[in-house]
């Protein structure tokens, strides 16, 4: 997998009818500032720095740069922290956030969304483990690692409780401080599987070649398919153009090529949705 600074990205030609959807001031400015919250180690394969330690690479920059091409705008990728990404959107420093941002009802109060990828989780086990995970009964009594305080932890805790209600053994949930420690535990047989965000799991499977995905699940849980979206300040006037550009990427086939390049074919969508139902506000 190419992790050097020369990414040879797909940059489609401008589509005038879609560029016409942009606000006049954006068209006149000629550039699209894109905030990516990948400061520090980043999150391969979505967004991380290349071997030169400065060039932003990954599926998120690739999608954003391709969208900018269709809009006839010069992309300006800006690496920042997750918190400062939203501060930058609020202040207008960034026109768009492209950083694995899940649509939630709370965020919809401040931002507009144009979806471009599904939000899935994946169970990862040693290659040749010969088991598949589709529901609570499949993980009963298994040792499974998960990140503390994550959405996937919440789902695994719920599955463990459901297994117990079915008269099965609960899940033996394990926690590790780092991905490296998790994968050492998986390789040595201390745990049976790891439940994490699909993109990171798929990337590790492709790079390490020692594990396999044995099941996937919506990051929003059973009731809703989670969705990842390009994010812009509410009423900025950009969202219709962003959605149309994503749809053009899908139509042309460039979208599938970008996600396949980063082993994310399992998270493709067929259409960009503007402000679809998002993860509910807690307690509502």
C-alpha positions as a Markdown table, in Angstrom:
| # | Residue | x | y | z |
|---|---|---|---|---|
| 1 | Unk | 0.0 | 0.0 | 0.0 |
| 2 | Unk | 1.4 | 3.4 | -1.0 |
| 3 | Unk | 2.1 | 5.5 | 2.1 |
| 4 | Unk | 4.5 | 7.9 | 0.4 |
| 5 | Unk | 3.8 | 11.6 | -0.2 |
| 6 | Unk | 3.2 | 11.1 | -4.0 |
| 7 | Unk | -0.3 | 9.6 | -3.9 |
| 8 | Unk | -1.3 | 10.0 | -7.6 |
| 9 | Unk | -4.8 | 10.9 | -6.4 |
| 10 | Unk | -7.8 | 10.7 | -8.7 |
| 11 | Unk | -8.7 | 14.3 | -9.5 |
| 12 | Unk | -11.8 | 14.4 | -11.7 |
| 13 | Unk | -12.4 | 17.3 | -14.2 |
| 14 | Unk | -14.7 | 20.1 | -13.1 |
| 15 | Unk | -18.5 | 19.5 | -13.8 |
| 16 | Unk | -19.9 | 22.9 | -14.5 |
| 17 | Unk | -23.5 | 22.0 | -13.5 |
| 18 | Unk | -22.4 | 20.9 | -10.1 |
| 19 | Unk | -20.0 | 23.8 | -9.6 |
| 20 | Unk | -22.9 | 26.1 | -10.3 |
| 21 | Unk | -24.5 | 24.9 | -7.0 |
| 22 | Unk | -21.7 | 26.5 | -5.0 |
| 23 | Unk | -22.3 | 29.9 | -3.3 |
| 24 | Unk | -20.9 | 32.8 | -5.4 |
| 25 | Unk | -18.3 | 33.7 | -2.9 |
| 26 | Unk | -16.8 | 30.1 | -2.9 |
| 27 | Unk | -16.7 | 30.0 | -6.7 |
| 28 | Unk | -15.0 | 33.4 | -6.7 |
| 29 | Unk | -12.5 | 32.3 | -4.0 |
| 30 | Unk | -11.6 | 29.2 | -6.1 |
| 31 | Unk | -10.4 | 27.1 | -3.1 |
| 32 | Unk | -11.9 | 24.6 | -0.7 |
| 33 | Unk | -10.3 | 24.4 | 2.8 |
| 34 | Unk | -10.7 | 20.9 | 4.2 |
| 35 | Unk | -10.2 | 20.2 | 7.9 |
| 36 | Unk | -9.0 | 16.7 | 8.7 |
| 37 | Unk | -8.7 | 15.7 | 12.4 |
| 38 | Unk | -5.7 | 13.4 | 12.1 |
| 39 | Unk | -3.1 | 15.2 | 14.3 |
| 40 | Unk | -0.8 | 12.9 | 16.0 |
| 41 | Unk | -0.8 | 9.3 | 14.8 |
| 42 | Unk | -3.8 | 9.7 | 12.6 |
| 43 | Unk | -6.2 | 6.8 | 11.9 |
| 44 | Unk | -5.0 | 4.7 | 8.9 |
| 45 | Unk | -6.4 | 4.1 | 6.4 |
| 46 | Unk | -8.8 | 7.0 | 6.7 |
| 47 | Unk | -6.3 | 9.9 | 7.4 |
| 48 | Unk | -2.7 | 9.8 | 8.4 |
| 49 | Unk | 0.6 | 11.4 | 7.4 |
| 50 | Unk | 2.8 | 9.9 | 4.7 |
| 51 | Unk | 6.4 | 8.8 | 5.1 |
| 52 | Unk | 7.5 | 12.5 | 4.9 |
| 53 | Unk | 5.6 | 13.1 | 8.2 |
| 54 | Unk | 3.6 | 16.0 | 6.7 |
| 55 | Unk | 1.5 | 15.0 | 3.6 |
| 56 | Unk | -2.0 | 14.0 | 4.6 |
| 57 | Unk | -3.0 | 10.7 | 2.9 |
| 58 | Unk | -5.8 | 8.2 | 3.2 |
| 59 | Unk | -9.4 | 7.7 | 2.0 |
| 60 | Unk | -10.7 | 10.9 | 3.6 |
| 61 | Unk | -8.2 | 13.2 | 1.9 |
| 62 | Unk | -8.7 | 11.3 | -1.4 |
| 63 | Unk | -12.5 | 11.7 | -1.3 |
| 64 | Unk | -12.2 | 15.4 | -0.4 |
| 65 | Unk | -9.7 | 16.2 | -3.1 |
| 66 | Unk | -11.8 | 14.4 | -5.7 |
| 67 | Unk | -14.9 | 16.3 | -4.6 |
| 68 | Unk | -12.9 | 19.6 | -4.9 |
| 69 | Unk | -12.0 | 18.6 | -8.5 |
| 70 | Unk | -15.6 | 18.1 | -9.5 |
| 71 | Unk | -16.4 | 21.5 | -8.0 |
| 72 | Unk | -13.5 | 23.2 | -9.8 |
| 73 | Unk | -11.9 | 24.3 | -6.6 |
| 74 | Unk | -8.3 | 24.0 | -5.4 |
| 75 | Unk | -8.2 | 21.7 | -2.3 |
| 76 | Unk | -6.4 | 22.9 | 0.8 |
| 77 | Unk | -6.0 | 20.0 | 3.3 |
| 78 | Unk | -5.4 | 21.2 | 6.9 |
| 79 | Unk | -4.4 | 18.7 | 9.6 |
| 80 | Unk | -5.7 | 19.4 | 13.0 |
| 81 | Unk | -7.0 | 17.8 | 16.2 |
| 82 | Unk | -10.5 | 16.3 | 16.4 |
| 83 | Unk | -11.6 | 19.1 | 18.8 |
| 84 | Unk | -10.1 | 21.9 | 16.7 |
| 85 | Unk | -11.7 | 20.5 | 13.5 |
| 86 | Unk | -15.1 | 21.6 | 14.8 |
| 87 | Unk | -13.8 | 24.9 | 16.2 |
| 88 | Unk | -12.4 | 25.5 | 12.7 |
| 89 | Unk | -15.8 | 24.7 | 11.0 |
| 90 | Unk | -17.5 | 27.0 | 13.5 |
| 91 | Unk | -15.2 | 29.9 | 12.8 |
| 92 | Unk | -15.1 | 29.4 | 9.0 |
| 93 | Unk | -11.4 | 28.5 | 9.0 |
| 94 | Unk | -12.5 | 25.2 | 7.3 |
| 95 | Unk | -15.2 | 25.1 | 4.7 |
| 96 | Unk | -15.6 | 21.3 | 5.0 |
| 97 | Unk | -14.7 | 18.6 | 7.5 |
| 98 | Unk | -13.6 | 15.3 | 6.0 |
| 99 | Unk | -12.6 | 13.2 | 9.0 |
| 100 | Unk | -14.8 | 10.1 | 9.5 |
| 101 | Unk | -17.5 | 12.3 | 11.0 |
| 102 | Unk | -20.7 | 10.3 | 11.9 |
| 103 | Unk | -24.0 | 12.0 | 11.4 |
| 104 | Unk | -25.7 | 12.5 | 14.7 |
| 105 | Unk | -28.9 | 14.4 | 15.6 |
| 106 | Unk | -26.9 | 16.6 | 18.0 |
| 107 | Unk | -24.4 | 17.6 | 15.3 |
| 108 | Unk | -27.2 | 18.3 | 12.9 |
| 109 | Unk | -28.2 | 21.3 | 15.1 |
| 110 | Unk | -24.9 | 23.0 | 14.1 |
| 111 | Unk | -23.8 | 21.4 | 10.8 |
| 112 | Unk | -25.0 | 20.2 | 7.4 |
| 113 | Unk | -24.0 | 16.8 | 6.2 |
| 114 | Unk | -23.5 | 15.1 | 2.8 |
| 115 | Unk | -22.9 | 11.4 | 3.3 |
| 116 | Unk | -20.3 | 9.4 | 1.5 |
| 117 | Unk | -19.6 | 6.3 | 3.4 |
| 118 | Unk | -21.3 | 3.8 | 5.8 |
| 119 | Unk | -20.2 | 3.6 | 9.4 |
| 120 | Unk | -19.5 | 0.0 | 10.2 |
| 121 | Unk | -17.7 | -2.0 | 12.9 |
| 122 | Unk | -15.8 | -5.3 | 12.3 |
| 123 | Unk | -14.9 | -8.3 | 14.4 |
| 124 | Unk | -11.3 | -9.4 | 13.7 |
| 125 | Unk | -9.9 | -12.8 | 14.5 |
| 126 | Unk | -6.8 | -14.9 | 13.6 |
| 127 | Unk | -6.9 | -16.2 | 10.1 |
| 128 | Unk | -8.5 | -19.6 | 9.8 |
| 129 | Unk | -10.4 | -19.3 | 13.0 |
| 130 | Unk | -13.5 | -20.8 | 11.4 |
| 131 | Unk | -16.2 | -18.8 | 13.1 |
| 132 | Unk | -18.5 | -16.0 | 12.0 |
| 133 | Unk | -20.2 | -13.4 | 14.1 |
| 134 | Unk | -23.7 | -12.3 | 13.3 |
| 135 | Unk | -25.2 | -11.7 | 16.7 |
| 136 | Unk | -24.9 | -12.2 | 20.5 |
| 137 | Unk | -25.0 | -16.0 | 20.5 |
| 138 | Unk | -21.8 | -16.0 | 18.3 |
| 139 | Unk | -19.7 | -14.1 | 20.9 |
| 140 | Unk | -21.1 | -15.8 | 24.1 |
| 141 | Unk | -18.2 | -17.0 | 26.3 |
| 142 | Unk | -15.6 | -15.5 | 24.0 |
| 143 | Unk | -12.7 | -13.2 | 25.0 |
| 144 | Unk | -13.2 | -10.1 | 22.9 |
| 145 | Unk | -11.2 | -6.8 | 23.1 |
| 146 | Unk | -12.8 | -3.5 | 22.6 |
| 147 | Unk | -11.8 | 0.2 | 23.1 |
| 148 | Unk | -13.0 | 1.7 | 26.4 |
| 149 | Unk | -15.7 | 4.3 | 26.1 |
| 150 | Unk | -16.4 | 3.5 | 22.5 |
| 151 | Unk | -19.6 | 2.9 | 20.7 |
| 152 | Unk | -18.5 | -0.7 | 19.9 |
| 153 | Unk | -18.0 | -1.3 | 23.7 |
| 154 | Unk | -21.6 | -0.2 | 24.2 |
| 155 | Unk | -22.8 | -2.7 | 21.6 |
| 156 | Unk | -20.6 | -5.5 | 23.0 |
| 157 | Unk | -21.9 | -4.9 | 26.5 |
| 158 | Unk | -25.5 | -5.1 | 25.1 |
| 159 | Unk | -24.7 | -8.3 | 23.2 |
| 160 | Unk | -23.2 | -9.9 | 26.4 |
| 161 | Unk | -26.4 | -9.1 | 28.3 |
| 162 | Unk | -28.5 | -10.6 | 25.6 |
| 163 | Unk | -26.4 | -13.8 | 25.6 |
| 164 | Unk | -27.0 | -14.1 | 29.3 |
| 165 | Unk | -30.7 | -13.7 | 28.8 |
| 166 | Unk | -30.5 | -16.5 | 26.3 |
| 167 | Unk | -28.9 | -18.7 | 29.0 |
| 168 | Unk | -25.5 | -18.5 | 27.4 |
| 169 | Unk | -22.2 | -17.4 | 28.9 |
| 170 | Unk | -21.5 | -13.6 | 28.9 |
| 171 | Unk | -18.8 | -12.1 | 26.7 |
| 172 | Unk | -15.4 | -11.8 | 28.5 |
| 173 | Unk | -14.6 | -8.2 | 27.5 |
| 174 | Unk | -11.0 | -7.3 | 27.5 |
| 175 | Unk | -9.4 | -3.8 | 27.3 |
| 176 | Unk | -5.9 | -2.8 | 26.1 |
| 177 | Unk | -4.2 | 0.6 | 26.1 |
| 178 | Unk | -3.0 | 0.4 | 22.5 |
| 179 | Unk | -3.7 | -1.2 | 19.2 |
| 180 | Unk | -0.3 | -2.9 | 19.4 |
| 181 | Unk | -1.2 | -4.5 | 22.7 |
| 182 | Unk | -4.5 | -5.7 | 21.3 |
| 183 | Unk | -2.9 | -7.3 | 18.3 |
| 184 | Unk | -0.2 | -8.9 | 20.4 |
| 185 | Unk | -3.0 | -10.5 | 22.5 |
| 186 | Unk | -4.9 | -11.6 | 19.4 |
| 187 | Unk | -1.7 | -13.2 | 17.9 |
| 188 | Unk | -0.8 | -15.0 | 21.1 |
| 189 | Unk | -4.4 | -16.4 | 21.6 |
| 190 | Unk | -5.1 | -14.4 | 24.8 |
| 191 | Unk | -8.2 | -13.1 | 23.1 |
| 192 | Unk | -10.5 | -14.6 | 20.5 |
| 193 | Unk | -11.3 | -11.4 | 18.6 |
| 194 | Unk | -11.2 | -7.7 | 18.5 |
| 195 | Unk | -14.2 | -5.4 | 17.8 |
| 196 | Unk | -13.2 | -2.1 | 16.2 |
| 197 | Unk | -14.1 | 0.4 | 13.5 |
| 198 | Unk | -14.3 | -1.4 | 10.2 |
| 199 | Unk | -11.7 | 0.9 | 8.3 |
| 200 | Unk | -8.9 | 0.3 | 10.8 |
| 201 | Unk | -9.6 | -3.4 | 11.0 |
| 202 | Unk | -9.7 | -3.8 | 7.2 |
| 203 | Unk | -6.5 | -1.9 | 6.9 |
| 204 | Unk | -4.8 | -4.0 | 9.5 |
| 205 | Unk | -6.0 | -7.2 | 7.9 |
| 206 | Unk | -4.6 | -6.1 | 4.5 |
| 207 | Unk | -1.3 | -4.9 | 5.9 |
| 208 | Unk | -0.5 | -7.6 | 8.5 |
| 209 | Unk | -1.9 | -10.6 | 6.5 |
| 210 | Unk | -2.4 | -12.7 | 9.7 |
| 211 | Unk | -6.0 | -12.0 | 10.6 |
| 212 | Unk | -9.5 | -11.9 | 9.0 |
| 213 | Unk | -12.8 | -10.2 | 9.4 |
| 214 | Unk | -15.4 | -12.6 | 10.8 |
| 215 | Unk | -18.4 | -10.2 | 11.0 |
| 216 | Unk | -19.5 | -6.7 | 10.5 |
| 217 | Unk | -22.2 | -4.5 | 12.2 |
| 218 | Unk | -23.6 | -1.0 | 11.9 |
| 219 | Unk | -21.7 | 1.5 | 14.1 |
| 220 | Unk | -25.1 | 2.9 | 15.1 |
| 221 | Unk | -26.4 | -0.4 | 16.4 |
| 222 | Unk | -29.3 | -2.6 | 15.3 |
| 223 | Unk | -31.9 | 0.2 | 14.7 |
| 224 | Unk | -29.9 | 2.5 | 12.4 |
| 225 | Unk | -27.2 | 2.3 | 9.8 |
| 226 | Unk | -24.5 | 4.8 | 10.8 |
| 227 | Unk | -23.3 | 7.2 | 8.1 |
| 228 | Unk | -20.1 | 9.2 | 7.6 |
| 229 | Unk | -20.5 | 12.6 | 5.9 |
| 230 | Unk | -18.7 | 15.6 | 4.6 |
| 231 | Unk | -19.5 | 18.3 | 7.2 |
| 232 | Unk | -20.0 | 22.0 | 6.8 |
| 233 | Unk | -21.3 | 24.8 | 9.0 |
| 234 | Unk | -25.1 | 24.9 | 9.0 |
| 235 | Unk | -26.6 | 27.0 | 6.2 |
| 236 | Unk | -23.1 | 27.7 | 4.7 |
| 237 | Unk | -24.7 | 26.9 | 1.3 |
| 238 | Unk | -22.2 | 24.2 | 0.5 |
| 239 | Unk | -24.1 | 21.0 | 1.3 |
| 240 | Unk | -26.0 | 20.6 | -2.0 |
| 241 | Unk | -22.9 | 21.0 | -4.1 |
| 242 | Unk | -21.0 | 18.5 | -1.9 |
| 243 | Unk | -23.7 | 15.9 | -2.2 |
| 244 | Unk | -23.9 | 16.3 | -6.0 |
| 245 | Unk | -20.2 | 16.0 | -6.3 |
| 246 | Unk | -20.2 | 12.8 | -4.2 |
| 247 | Unk | -23.0 | 11.4 | -6.4 |
| 248 | Unk | -20.9 | 12.3 | -9.5 |
| 249 | Unk | -17.9 | 10.4 | -8.0 |
| 250 | Unk | -20.2 | 7.4 | -7.5 |
| 251 | Unk | -21.6 | 7.6 | -11.0 |
| 252 | Unk | -18.2 | 7.8 | -12.7 |
| 253 | Unk | -16.7 | 4.9 | -10.7 |
| 254 | Unk | -14.0 | 7.0 | -9.2 |
| 255 | Unk | -15.6 | 6.6 | -5.8 |
| 256 | Unk | -15.4 | 2.8 | -5.8 |
| 257 | Unk | -11.7 | 3.0 | -7.0 |
| 258 | Unk | -10.8 | 5.3 | -4.1 |
| 259 | Unk | -12.4 | 3.1 | -1.4 |
| 260 | Unk | -11.1 | -0.1 | -2.9 |
| 261 | Unk | -7.6 | 1.4 | -2.8 |
| 262 | Unk | -7.9 | 1.6 | 1.0 |
| 263 | Unk | -9.7 | -1.8 | 1.4 |
| 264 | Unk | -13.0 | -0.1 | 2.3 |
| 265 | Unk | -15.3 | -1.6 | -0.3 |
| 266 | Unk | -17.6 | -2.8 | 2.5 |
| 267 | Unk | -18.5 | 0.7 | 3.4 |
| 268 | Unk | -19.6 | 2.1 | 0.0 |
| 269 | Unk | -22.9 | 3.8 | -0.4 |
| 270 | Unk | -25.0 | 4.2 | -3.5 |
| 271 | Unk | -26.0 | 7.9 | -3.0 |
| 272 | Unk | -25.1 | 10.9 | -1.0 |
| 273 | Unk | -27.8 | 11.9 | 1.5 |
| 274 | Unk | -28.2 | 15.4 | 2.9 |
| 275 | Unk | -28.8 | 15.5 | 6.6 |
| 276 | Unk | -30.2 | 11.9 | 7.0 |
| 277 | Unk | -31.4 | 10.5 | 10.3 |
| 278 | Unk | -28.4 | 10.5 | 12.7 |
| 279 | Unk | -27.4 | 8.7 | 15.9 |
| 280 | Unk | -30.0 | 9.8 | 18.5 |
| 281 | Unk | -29.3 | 12.3 | 21.3 |
| 282 | Unk | -28.7 | 10.3 | 24.5 |
| 283 | Unk | -31.8 | 9.9 | 26.5 |
| 284 | Unk | -34.1 | 11.1 | 23.7 |
